[in-house]
């Protein structure tokens, strides 16, 4: 009996539109979370897959010792593609010339991700290829051709084997980005390593195994591999490398995660407002049912069934619409990125369904309980039940629900706490502000019959409702401003790291006698060049007279001295300068004075690694000579500028007597490549390291990340607009009553329209101002804690926030009630009835 009544009542209310608000809000929550989750998941996978070219695979297993073949066999059984790389340095001989080069021996499947670029001659155009050198042939980088004075088809001697030069090696997807490493690149087939007889016991050799495949297969393989790995073996992906691309990917992931979190907050606000409003509209029907003998249990069953039906329908609609939206988005982004986006997993679906169900239940349960407590006497006394309008329990449950959803979605308690705390601060400030403003509306003394007077009177009359609306408006504006400013700051930071004139090559191993003529040649050819830095390799041997632990060799079974002070364990590239480099920021101490003696400037991370501070003394060892230098300053270094950077810079007097080579970065335009090649021919001992491909890859990835961020931002903006719509719609019935009363009292249509417009303008401006300030504070914290940005305040949005908030809310609110205002009084009364 009760089920039939519940279904009939549900059908009637659904036709009347009583359930549309809460249904739309739940569907909005589901489609928002599903769309954001699926789009961010697919974009993240796509960017990660493309960026895997930086390591030529999805994952790499690295070691300084031979790796078991068993690993490769198991990977093949796990449906993974595999490849092998062996690195070593050796001498190359040809035409009575010799050259030390870096040999890279690769198996047939290399590279698993990305492409090699080669040339058929020194003057030919570069072409992409997936093949590797055939056995008995070798590919050499351009600088090796100049050093050995050889050409395609010539023979070179590498160890005990002879090789035919087949191609010019232009680009490797996983070339090491180390400006102090050799630029003399040599690529051979992995099967030729044994014939060279270079690799002997005790040789310095590096081994890599490459793996590529589905993420699930890789993870399953790693679960098998992990217990079998030794301490001297390292497993990593592209995001684990300390490089500009890894930083960009991690920042992009954090932003997309943040956007998802803010989408959940917006959806939760829409559901909370809508559920409360729906229950308030049912006060009269419940009172009528109780008057006619309906029991509390029956009423409870009816409305719980309504909630179940609404939740089921809304979640289903939200999933369908969300899936369609993300497919449209994915197709658009796939065209823009020139690649098909991978399919999303099951997690976005589970997240969306869970969000819809949890929000529907948790935000509705307290209003429903209040609904069941409505007394039958409300039929005669209409004010009964108003004390239930604001419930601290409901607010508390809503807050806890939002926090738990954010935490579950992000799995990051720090960022969840920052966003949640800033939101609570915003709500608290706005609630207090609304009491002051709305409570003082009558004291302004504005004249009757004035639109501003009517607007302020309307705001004061609905003080509680407007306070809730003000909070919702400000929350939506705050989240939108937060994402927009963060997006702009991130992209600006990326662009500052890689400006249009960023260096694309490095000159290394320049002697002091070559310094002046090379500098003059570059100036004559209008080639942009950075400062020349002298470099000397040295080791930190002691700190304040206490010896540091030296690097041990596991191969020789040496043991680390556990009692010795921790050090670097390797030689560092040291330099000296009179002035601080442009890409460095002094954060503590003083830079070298003109007559500085034995002083050192240390990069901030090195300060932590050595566990030292300003005033400590470092002892350096260069060859057999040692010297001391006192730490007088600490620098923050931007390692992504593609310019020479150093952990330690010494005052000029310290290294003046040591022989040094110089290093610099240059910008080579396409039309200057011939001039640059001529420079290398003239000075064959100078190494040129081309990073043009590296720069292009970073720029391409950043463009894709920026596009993804922009699209996700657009989704969140739409969600914010829908939250504002739900708030305005919630007060539509009361506004219709006011319009009827004002028209009955003779108010003109223009007066009513202007008053409504001014009311929304005031609400939006106040919301925008507070939202801008709180958003900027939260943004400052998040930039420093989550994105490793410098963090700064943005006073300009304090002005933009009120203007945009006022215009946006006024326009949206006015458009929504414009149709209501066009109705005559009789039509409005019929609608209210």
Coordinates of N, CA, C and O in Angstrom, one line a residue, residues 653-804:
X653 N 90.2 33.4 -5.9 CA 91.6 33.1 -5.5 C 91.9 31.7 -5.2 O 93.0 31.2 -5.3
X654 N 90.9 30.9 -4.9 CA 91.1 29.5 -4.5 C 91.6 28.6 -5.6 O 92.6 27.8 -5.4
X655 N 91.1 28.7 -6.8 CA 91.4 27.8 -7.9 C 92.3 28.5 -9.0 O 92.4 27.9 -10.1
X656 N 92.8 29.6 -8.7 CA 93.5 30.4 -9.7 C 94.7 29.6 -10.2 O 95.1 29.8 -11.4
X657 N 95.4 28.8 -9.4 CA 96.6 28.1 -9.9 C 96.3 26.7 -10.4 O 97.3 26.0 -10.8
X658 N 95.1 26.3 -10.5 CA 94.7 25.0 -11.0 C 94.4 25.1 -12.5 O 93.6 26.0 -12.9
X659 N 94.9 24.1 -13.3 CA 94.5 24.1 -14.8 C 93.0 23.8 -14.9 O 92.5 22.9 -14.2
X660 N 92.3 24.6 -15.8 CA 90.9 24.4 -15.9 C 90.5 24.4 -17.4 O 91.2 24.9 -18.2
X661 N 89.3 23.7 -17.6 CA 88.7 23.9 -18.9 C 87.4 24.6 -18.8 O 86.9 24.7 -17.6
X662 N 86.9 25.2 -19.9 CA 85.7 26.1 -19.8 C 84.5 25.4 -20.4 O 84.6 24.6 -21.3
X663 N 83.3 25.9 -19.9 CA 82.1 25.4 -20.4 C 81.1 26.6 -20.7 O 81.2 27.6 -19.9
X664 N 80.3 26.5 -21.7 CA 79.3 27.5 -21.9 C 78.1 26.9 -22.7 O 78.2 25.8 -23.2
X665 N 77.0 27.6 -22.7 CA 75.8 27.2 -23.4 C 75.5 28.2 -24.5 O 75.8 29.4 -24.4
X666 N 75.1 27.7 -25.7 CA 74.9 28.5 -26.9 C 73.5 28.2 -27.5 O 72.9 27.2 -27.3
X667 N 73.0 29.2 -28.2 CA 71.7 29.1 -28.9 C 72.1 29.1 -30.4 O 72.5 30.1 -31.0
X668 N 71.8 27.9 -31.1 CA 72.1 27.8 -32.5 C 70.8 27.8 -33.3 O 70.0 26.9 -33.1
X669 N 70.7 28.8 -34.1 CA 69.5 28.9 -35.0 C 69.8 28.0 -36.2 O 70.9 27.7 -36.5
X670 N 68.7 27.6 -36.9 CA 68.9 26.7 -38.0 C 69.9 27.2 -39.1 O 70.7 26.4 -39.6
X671 N 69.8 28.5 -39.3 CA 70.7 29.0 -40.4 C 72.2 29.1 -39.9 O 73.1 29.4 -40.7
X672 N 72.4 28.9 -38.6 CA 73.7 29.0 -38.0 C 74.4 27.7 -37.8 O 75.6 27.6 -37.4
X673 N 73.8 26.6 -38.2 CA 74.3 25.2 -38.0 C 75.6 25.0 -38.8 O 76.5 24.4 -38.3
X674 N 75.7 25.5 -40.0 CA 76.9 25.4 -40.8 C 78.1 26.1 -40.1 O 79.2 25.6 -40.1
X675 N 77.8 27.3 -39.6 CA 78.9 28.1 -38.9 C 79.3 27.3 -37.7 O 80.5 27.3 -37.4
X676 N 78.4 26.7 -37.0 CA 78.7 26.0 -35.7 C 79.5 24.8 -36.1 O 80.5 24.5 -35.3
X677 N 79.2 24.1 -37.1 CA 80.0 22.9 -37.6 C 81.4 23.3 -37.9 O 82.3 22.6 -37.6
X678 N 81.5 24.4 -38.6 CA 82.9 24.9 -38.9 C 83.7 25.2 -37.7 O 84.9 24.9 -37.6
X679 N 83.1 25.7 -36.6 CA 83.8 25.9 -35.3 C 84.3 24.6 -34.8 O 85.4 24.5 -34.3
X680 N 83.5 23.6 -34.8 CA 83.9 22.3 -34.3 C 85.0 21.6 -35.1 O 85.9 20.9 -34.6
X681 N 85.0 21.9 -36.4 CA 86.1 21.4 -37.3 C 87.4 22.1 -36.9 O 88.5 21.5 -36.9
X682 N 87.3 23.4 -36.6 CA 88.5 24.2 -36.3 C 89.1 23.8 -35.0 O 90.3 23.8 -34.8
X683 N 88.2 23.4 -34.0 CA 88.6 23.1 -32.6 C 88.1 21.6 -32.3 O 87.1 21.5 -31.6
X684 N 88.7 20.6 -32.9 CA 88.2 19.2 -32.7 C 88.2 18.7 -31.3 O 87.5 17.8 -31.0
X685 N 89.0 19.3 -30.4 CA 89.0 18.8 -29.0 C 87.9 19.4 -28.2 O 87.6 19.0 -27.1
X686 N 87.2 20.4 -28.7 CA 86.0 20.9 -28.0 C 84.8 20.0 -28.2 O 84.5 19.7 -29.4
X687 N 84.1 19.7 -27.2 CA 82.9 18.9 -27.2 C 81.7 19.7 -27.4 O 81.5 20.7 -26.6
X688 N 80.8 19.4 -28.3 CA 79.5 20.1 -28.5 C 78.4 19.1 -28.1 O 78.4 18.0 -28.7
X689 N 77.6 19.5 -27.2 CA 76.5 18.6 -26.7 C 75.2 19.3 -27.2 O 74.8 20.3 -26.7
X690 N 74.5 18.6 -28.1 CA 73.3 19.1 -28.7 C 72.1 18.7 -27.8 O 71.9 17.5 -27.6
X691 N 71.3 19.7 -27.3 CA 70.1 19.4 -26.5 C 68.9 19.9 -27.1 O 67.9 20.1 -26.5
X692 N 69.0 20.1 -28.5 CA 67.8 20.7 -29.2 C 66.6 19.7 -29.1 O 65.5 20.1 -28.8
X693 N 66.9 18.4 -29.3 CA 65.8 17.4 -29.2 C 65.2 17.4 -27.8 O 64.0 17.2 -27.6
X694 N 66.1 17.5 -26.8 CA 65.6 17.5 -25.4 C 64.7 18.7 -25.2 O 63.6 18.6 -24.6
X695 N 65.0 19.9 -25.7 CA 64.2 21.1 -25.5 C 62.9 20.9 -26.2 O 61.8 21.2 -25.7
X696 N 62.9 20.3 -27.4 CA 61.7 20.1 -28.2 C 60.7 19.2 -27.5 O 59.5 19.4 -27.4
X697 N 61.3 18.1 -26.9 CA 60.4 17.2 -26.2 C 59.8 17.8 -25.0 O 58.6 17.6 -24.7
X698 N 60.6 18.6 -24.2 CA 60.0 19.3 -23.1 C 58.9 20.2 -23.5 O 57.8 20.3 -22.9
X699 N 59.2 21.0 -24.5 CA 58.2 22.0 -25.0 C 56.9 21.3 -25.4 O 55.8 21.7 -25.1
X700 N 57.0 20.2 -26.2 CA 55.9 19.4 -26.6 C 55.1 18.9 -25.5 O 53.8 18.9 -25.5
X701 N 55.8 18.3 -24.5 CA 55.1 17.8 -23.3 C 54.4 18.9 -22.5 O 53.2 18.8 -22.1
X702 N 55.0 20.1 -22.4 CA 54.4 21.2 -21.6 C 53.2 21.7 -22.4 O 52.2 22.0 -21.8
X703 N 53.2 21.7 -23.7 CA 52.1 22.1 -24.5 C 50.9 21.2 -24.3 O 49.7 21.6 -24.1
X704 N 51.2 19.9 -24.2 CA 50.1 18.9 -24.0 C 49.6 19.1 -22.6 O 48.4 19.0 -22.4
X705 N 50.5 19.2 -21.6 CA 50.0 19.4 -20.3 C 49.2 20.7 -20.1 O 48.1 20.7 -19.5
X706 N 49.6 21.8 -20.8 CA 48.8 23.0 -20.7 C 47.5 22.8 -21.3 O 46.5 23.4 -20.8
X707 N 47.4 22.1 -22.5 CA 46.1 21.9 -23.1 C 45.2 21.1 -22.2 O 44.0 21.4 -22.0
X708 N 45.7 20.0 -21.6 CA 44.9 19.2 -20.6 C 44.4 20.0 -19.5 O 43.3 19.9 -19.1
X709 N 45.3 20.8 -18.9 CA 45.0 21.7 -17.8 C 43.9 22.7 -18.2 O 42.9 22.9 -17.4
X710 N 44.0 23.3 -19.4 CA 43.0 24.2 -19.8 C 41.6 23.5 -20.0 O 40.6 24.1 -19.6
X711 N 41.6 22.3 -20.5 CA 40.3 21.6 -20.7 C 39.7 21.3 -19.3 O 38.5 21.5 -19.1
X712 N 40.5 20.8 -18.4 CA 40.0 20.4 -17.1 C 39.5 21.7 -16.4 O 38.4 21.6 -15.7
X713 N 40.2 22.8 -16.6 CA 39.7 24.0 -16.0 C 38.4 24.4 -16.5 O 37.5 24.9 -15.8
X714 N 38.2 24.2 -17.8 CA 36.9 24.6 -18.4 C 35.7 23.7 -17.8 O 34.6 24.3 -17.6
X715 N 36.0 22.5 -17.5 CA 35.0 21.6 -16.9 C 34.6 22.1 -15.5 O 33.5 22.2 -15.2
X716 N 35.7 22.5 -14.8 CA 35.4 23.0 -13.4 C 34.7 24.3 -13.5 O 33.8 24.6 -12.6
X717 N 34.9 25.2 -14.5 CA 34.2 26.5 -14.6 C 32.7 26.2 -14.8 O 31.9 26.8 -14.2
X718 N 32.4 25.2 -15.7 CA 31.0 24.9 -16.0 C 30.4 24.3 -14.7 O 29.2 24.7 -14.4
X719 N 31.1 23.5 -13.9 CA 30.6 23.0 -12.7 C 30.3 24.1 -11.7 O 29.3 24.1 -11.0
X720 N 31.2 25.1 -11.6 CA 31.0 26.3 -10.8 C 29.7 27.0 -11.2 O 28.9 27.5 -10.3
X721 N 29.5 27.2 -12.5 CA 28.3 27.9 -13.0 C 27.1 27.1 -12.6 O 26.0 27.7 -12.2
X722 N 27.1 25.8 -12.6 CA 25.9 25.0 -12.3 C 25.6 25.1 -10.8 O 24.5 25.0 -10.4
X723 N 26.7 25.2 -10.0 CA 26.4 25.4 -8.5 C 25.7 26.7 -8.3 O 24.8 26.8 -7.5
X724 N 26.1 27.8 -9.0 CA 25.5 29.1 -8.9 C 24.0 29.0 -9.3 O 23.1 29.5 -8.7
X725 N 23.8 28.2 -10.4 CA 22.4 28.1 -10.9 C 21.5 27.4 -9.9 O 20.4 27.8 -9.6
X726 N 22.1 26.3 -9.3 CA 21.3 25.6 -8.3 C 21.0 26.5 -7.1 O 19.9 26.4 -6.5
X727 N 21.9 27.4 -6.7 CA 21.6 28.3 -5.6 C 20.4 29.3 -6.0 O 19.6 29.5 -5.2
X728 N 20.5 29.8 -7.2 CA 19.5 30.8 -7.6 C 18.2 30.1 -7.7 O 17.1 30.6 -7.3
X729 N 18.2 28.9 -8.3 CA 17.0 28.1 -8.5 C 16.3 27.8 -7.1 O 15.1 27.7 -7.0
X730 N 17.1 27.6 -6.1 CA 16.6 27.2 -4.8 C 15.7 28.3 -4.2 O 14.8 28.1 -3.4
X731 N 16.0 29.6 -4.6 CA 15.2 30.7 -4.0 C 14.2 31.2 -5.0 O 13.6 32.3 -4.8
X732 N 14.0 30.5 -6.1 CA 13.1 31.0 -7.2 C 11.7 31.1 -6.7 O 11.0 32.1 -7.0
X733 N 11.2 30.1 -5.9 CA 9.8 30.2 -5.4 C 9.5 31.4 -4.6 O 8.5 32.0 -4.7
X734 N 10.5 31.7 -3.7 CA 10.3 32.8 -2.8 C 10.3 34.1 -3.6 O 9.6 35.1 -3.3
X735 N 11.2 34.2 -4.6 CA 11.2 35.4 -5.4 C 10.0 35.6 -6.2 O 9.5 36.7 -6.4
X736 N 9.3 34.5 -6.6 CA 8.1 34.6 -7.4 C 7.0 35.2 -6.5 O 6.2 36.1 -6.9
X737 N 7.0 34.8 -5.2 CA 6.0 35.4 -4.2 C 6.3 36.9 -4.0 O 5.3 37.7 -4.0
X738 N 7.5 37.3 -3.9 CA 7.8 38.7 -3.8 C 7.4 39.5 -5.0 O 6.8 40.6 -4.8
X739 N 7.6 39.0 -6.2 CA 7.2 39.7 -7.4 C 5.7 39.9 -7.4 O 5.2 41.0 -7.8
X740 N 5.0 38.9 -7.0 CA 3.5 39.0 -7.0 C 3.1 40.1 -6.0 O 2.2 40.9 -6.3
X741 N 3.7 40.1 -4.8 CA 3.3 41.1 -3.8 C 3.6 42.5 -4.3 O 2.9 43.4 -4.2
X742 N 4.9 42.6 -4.9 CA 5.3 44.0 -5.3 C 4.4 44.5 -6.5 O 4.0 45.6 -6.5
X743 N 4.0 43.6 -7.4 CA 3.2 44.0 -8.5 C 1.8 44.3 -7.9 O 1.1 45.3 -8.4
X744 N 1.3 43.6 -7.0 CA 0.0 43.9 -6.4 C 0.0 45.3 -5.7 O -1.0 46.0 -5.7
X745 N 1.2 45.6 -5.1 CA 1.3 46.9 -4.5 C 1.6 48.1 -5.5 O 1.8 49.2 -5.0
X746 N 1.7 47.7 -6.7 CA 1.9 48.8 -7.8 C 3.3 49.0 -8.2 O 3.5 50.0 -8.9
X747 N 4.2 48.2 -7.8 CA 5.6 48.4 -8.2 C 5.7 48.2 -9.7 O 5.2 47.2 -10.3
X748 N 6.6 49.0 -10.4 CA 6.8 48.9 -11.8 C 7.8 47.8 -12.1 O 8.6 47.4 -11.3
X749 N 7.7 47.2 -13.3 CA 8.6 46.1 -13.7 C 10.0 46.5 -13.7 O 10.9 45.7 -13.3
X750 N 10.3 47.7 -14.1 CA 11.7 48.2 -14.2 C 12.3 48.3 -12.8 O 13.5 47.9 -12.6
X751 N 11.5 48.7 -11.8 CA 12.0 48.8 -10.4 C 12.3 47.4 -9.9 O 13.4 47.2 -9.3
X752 N 11.5 46.4 -10.2 CA 11.7 45.0 -9.7 C 12.9 44.4 -10.4 O 13.8 43.8 -9.7
X753 N 13.0 44.7 -11.7 CA 14.2 44.1 -12.4 C 15.5 44.7 -11.9 O 16.5 44.0 -11.7
X754 N 15.5 46.0 -11.7 CA 16.8 46.6 -11.2 C 17.1 46.2 -9.8 O 18.3 46.0 -9.5
X755 N 16.1 46.1 -9.0 CA 16.3 45.6 -7.6 C 16.9 44.2 -7.6 O 17.9 44.0 -6.8
X756 N 16.4 43.4 -8.4 CA 16.9 42.0 -8.5 C 18.3 42.0 -9.0 O 19.2 41.3 -8.4
X757 N 18.6 42.8 -10.0 CA 19.9 42.9 -10.6 C 20.9 43.4 -9.5 O 22.0 42.8 -9.4
X758 N 20.5 44.4 -8.8 CA 21.4 45.0 -7.8 C 21.7 44.0 -6.6 O 22.8 44.0 -6.1
X759 N 20.6 43.3 -6.3 CA 20.8 42.3 -5.2 C 21.8 41.3 -5.6 O 22.7 41.0 -4.8
X760 N 21.7 40.7 -6.8 CA 22.7 39.7 -7.2 C 24.1 40.4 -7.4 O 25.1 39.7 -7.1
X761 N 24.2 41.6 -7.8 CA 25.4 42.3 -8.0 C 26.1 42.5 -6.6 O 27.3 42.3 -6.5
X762 N 25.4 42.9 -5.6 CA 26.0 43.0 -4.3 C 26.5 41.7 -3.7 O 27.6 41.6 -3.2
X763 N 25.6 40.6 -3.9 CA 26.0 39.3 -3.4 C 27.3 38.8 -4.1 O 28.2 38.3 -3.5
X764 N 27.3 39.0 -5.4 CA 28.4 38.5 -6.2 C 29.7 39.3 -5.9 O 30.8 38.7 -5.8
X765 N 29.6 40.6 -5.7 CA 30.8 41.4 -5.4 C 31.4 41.1 -4.1 O 32.6 41.0 -3.9
X766 N 30.5 41.0 -3.1 CA 31.0 40.6 -1.7 C 31.7 39.2 -1.8 O 32.8 39.0 -1.2
X767 N 31.0 38.3 -2.4 CA 31.5 36.9 -2.5 C 32.8 36.9 -3.3 O 33.8 36.2 -2.9
X768 N 32.9 37.7 -4.4 CA 34.1 37.7 -5.2 C 35.3 38.3 -4.4 O 36.4 37.8 -4.5
X769 N 35.1 39.3 -3.6 CA 36.1 39.9 -2.8 C 36.7 39.0 -1.8 O 37.9 38.8 -1.7
X770 N 35.8 38.4 -1.0 CA 36.3 37.5 0.0 C 36.9 36.2 -0.6 O 38.0 35.7 -0.1
X771 N 36.3 35.7 -1.7 CA 36.8 34.6 -2.4 C 38.2 34.8 -2.9 O 39.1 34.0 -2.8
X772 N 38.5 36.0 -3.5 CA 39.8 36.3 -4.0 C 40.9 36.4 -3.0 O 42.0 35.8 -3.1
X773 N 40.6 36.9 -1.8 CA 41.6 37.0 -0.7 C 41.9 35.7 -0.2 O 43.1 35.3 -0.1
X774 N 40.8 34.9 0.1 CA 41.1 33.5 0.7 C 41.7 32.6 -0.3 O 42.6 31.8 0.0
X775 N 41.3 32.7 -1.6 CA 41.9 31.9 -2.6 C 43.4 32.2 -2.8 O 44.2 31.3 -3.0
X776 N 43.8 33.5 -2.7 CA 45.2 33.8 -2.8 C 46.0 33.3 -1.7 O 47.2 32.9 -1.9
X777 N 45.5 33.3 -0.5 CA 46.2 32.8 0.7 C 46.4 31.3 0.5 O 47.5 30.8 0.7
X778 N 45.3 30.6 0.2 CA 45.4 29.1 0.0 C 46.4 28.8 -1.2 O 47.1 27.8 -1.1
X779 N 46.3 29.6 -2.2 CA 47.2 29.4 -3.4 C 48.6 29.5 -3.0 O 49.5 28.7 -3.4
X780 N 48.9 30.5 -2.2 CA 50.3 30.7 -1.7 C 50.9 29.5 -1.0 O 52.0 29.1 -1.3
X781 N 50.0 28.9 -0.2 CA 50.4 27.7 0.6 C 50.6 26.5 -0.3 O 51.6 25.8 -0.3
X782 N 49.6 26.3 -1.2 CA 49.7 25.1 -2.1 C 50.8 25.2 -3.1 O 51.5 24.2 -3.3
X783 N 51.1 26.4 -3.6 CA 52.2 26.5 -4.5 C 53.6 26.1 -3.9 O 54.4 25.4 -4.5
X784 N 53.7 26.4 -2.6 CA 55.0 26.1 -1.9 C 55.0 24.6 -1.5 O 56.1 24.0 -1.5
X785 N 53.9 24.1 -1.0 CA 53.8 22.8 -0.4 C 53.7 21.7 -1.5 O 54.2 20.6 -1.3
X786 N 53.0 22.0 -2.6 CA 52.6 20.9 -3.5 C 53.3 21.0 -4.9 O 53.5 20.0 -5.5
X787 N 53.6 22.2 -5.3 CA 54.1 22.4 -6.7 C 55.5 22.9 -6.7 O 56.0 23.1 -7.8
X788 N 56.2 23.1 -5.6 CA 57.6 23.5 -5.5 C 57.8 24.8 -6.3 O 58.8 25.0 -7.0
X789 N 56.8 25.7 -6.2 CA 56.9 27.0 -6.8 C 57.3 28.0 -5.7 O 57.1 27.7 -4.5
X790 N 57.8 29.2 -6.1 CA 58.2 30.1 -5.2 C 57.0 30.6 -4.3 O 57.2 30.9 -3.1
X791 N 55.9 30.7 -4.8 CA 54.7 31.2 -4.1 C 54.7 32.7 -4.0 O 55.7 33.3 -3.6
X792 N 53.6 33.3 -4.4 CA 53.5 34.7 -4.3 C 52.0 35.1 -4.2 O 51.1 34.3 -4.6
X793 N 51.8 36.3 -3.7 CA 50.4 36.8 -3.6 C 50.1 37.5 -4.9 O 50.9 37.9 -5.7
X794 N 48.8 37.6 -5.2 CA 48.3 38.2 -6.5 C 47.3 39.3 -6.2 O 46.1 39.1 -6.3
X795 N 47.7 40.5 -5.8 CA 46.8 41.6 -5.4 C 45.9 41.9 -6.6 O 44.8 42.5 -6.3
X796 N 46.2 41.7 -7.8 CA 45.4 42.0 -8.9 C 44.0 41.3 -8.9 O 43.0 41.8 -9.2
X797 N 44.1 40.0 -8.4 CA 42.8 39.3 -8.4 C 41.9 39.8 -7.2 O 40.7 39.5 -7.2
X798 N 42.5 40.5 -6.3 CA 41.7 41.1 -5.2 C 40.7 42.1 -5.8 O 39.7 42.4 -5.2
X799 N 41.2 42.7 -6.9 CA 40.3 43.7 -7.6 C 39.5 43.0 -8.7 O 38.3 43.3 -8.9
X800 N 40.0 42.0 -9.3 CA 39.3 41.3 -10.4 C 38.2 40.5 -9.8 O 37.1 40.4 -10.3
X801 N 38.4 39.8 -8.6 CA 37.4 39.0 -7.9 C 36.1 39.6 -7.7 O 35.1 39.1 -8.2
X802 N 36.0 40.8 -7.1 CA 34.7 41.4 -6.9 C 34.0 41.8 -8.2 O 32.8 41.7 -8.3
X803 N 34.8 42.3 -9.2 CA 34.2 42.7 -10.5 C 33.6 41.5 -11.2 O 32.5 41.5 -11.6
X804 N 34.5 40.4 -11.3 CA 34.0 39.2 -12.0 C 32.9 38.6 -11.3 O 31.9 38.1 -11.9

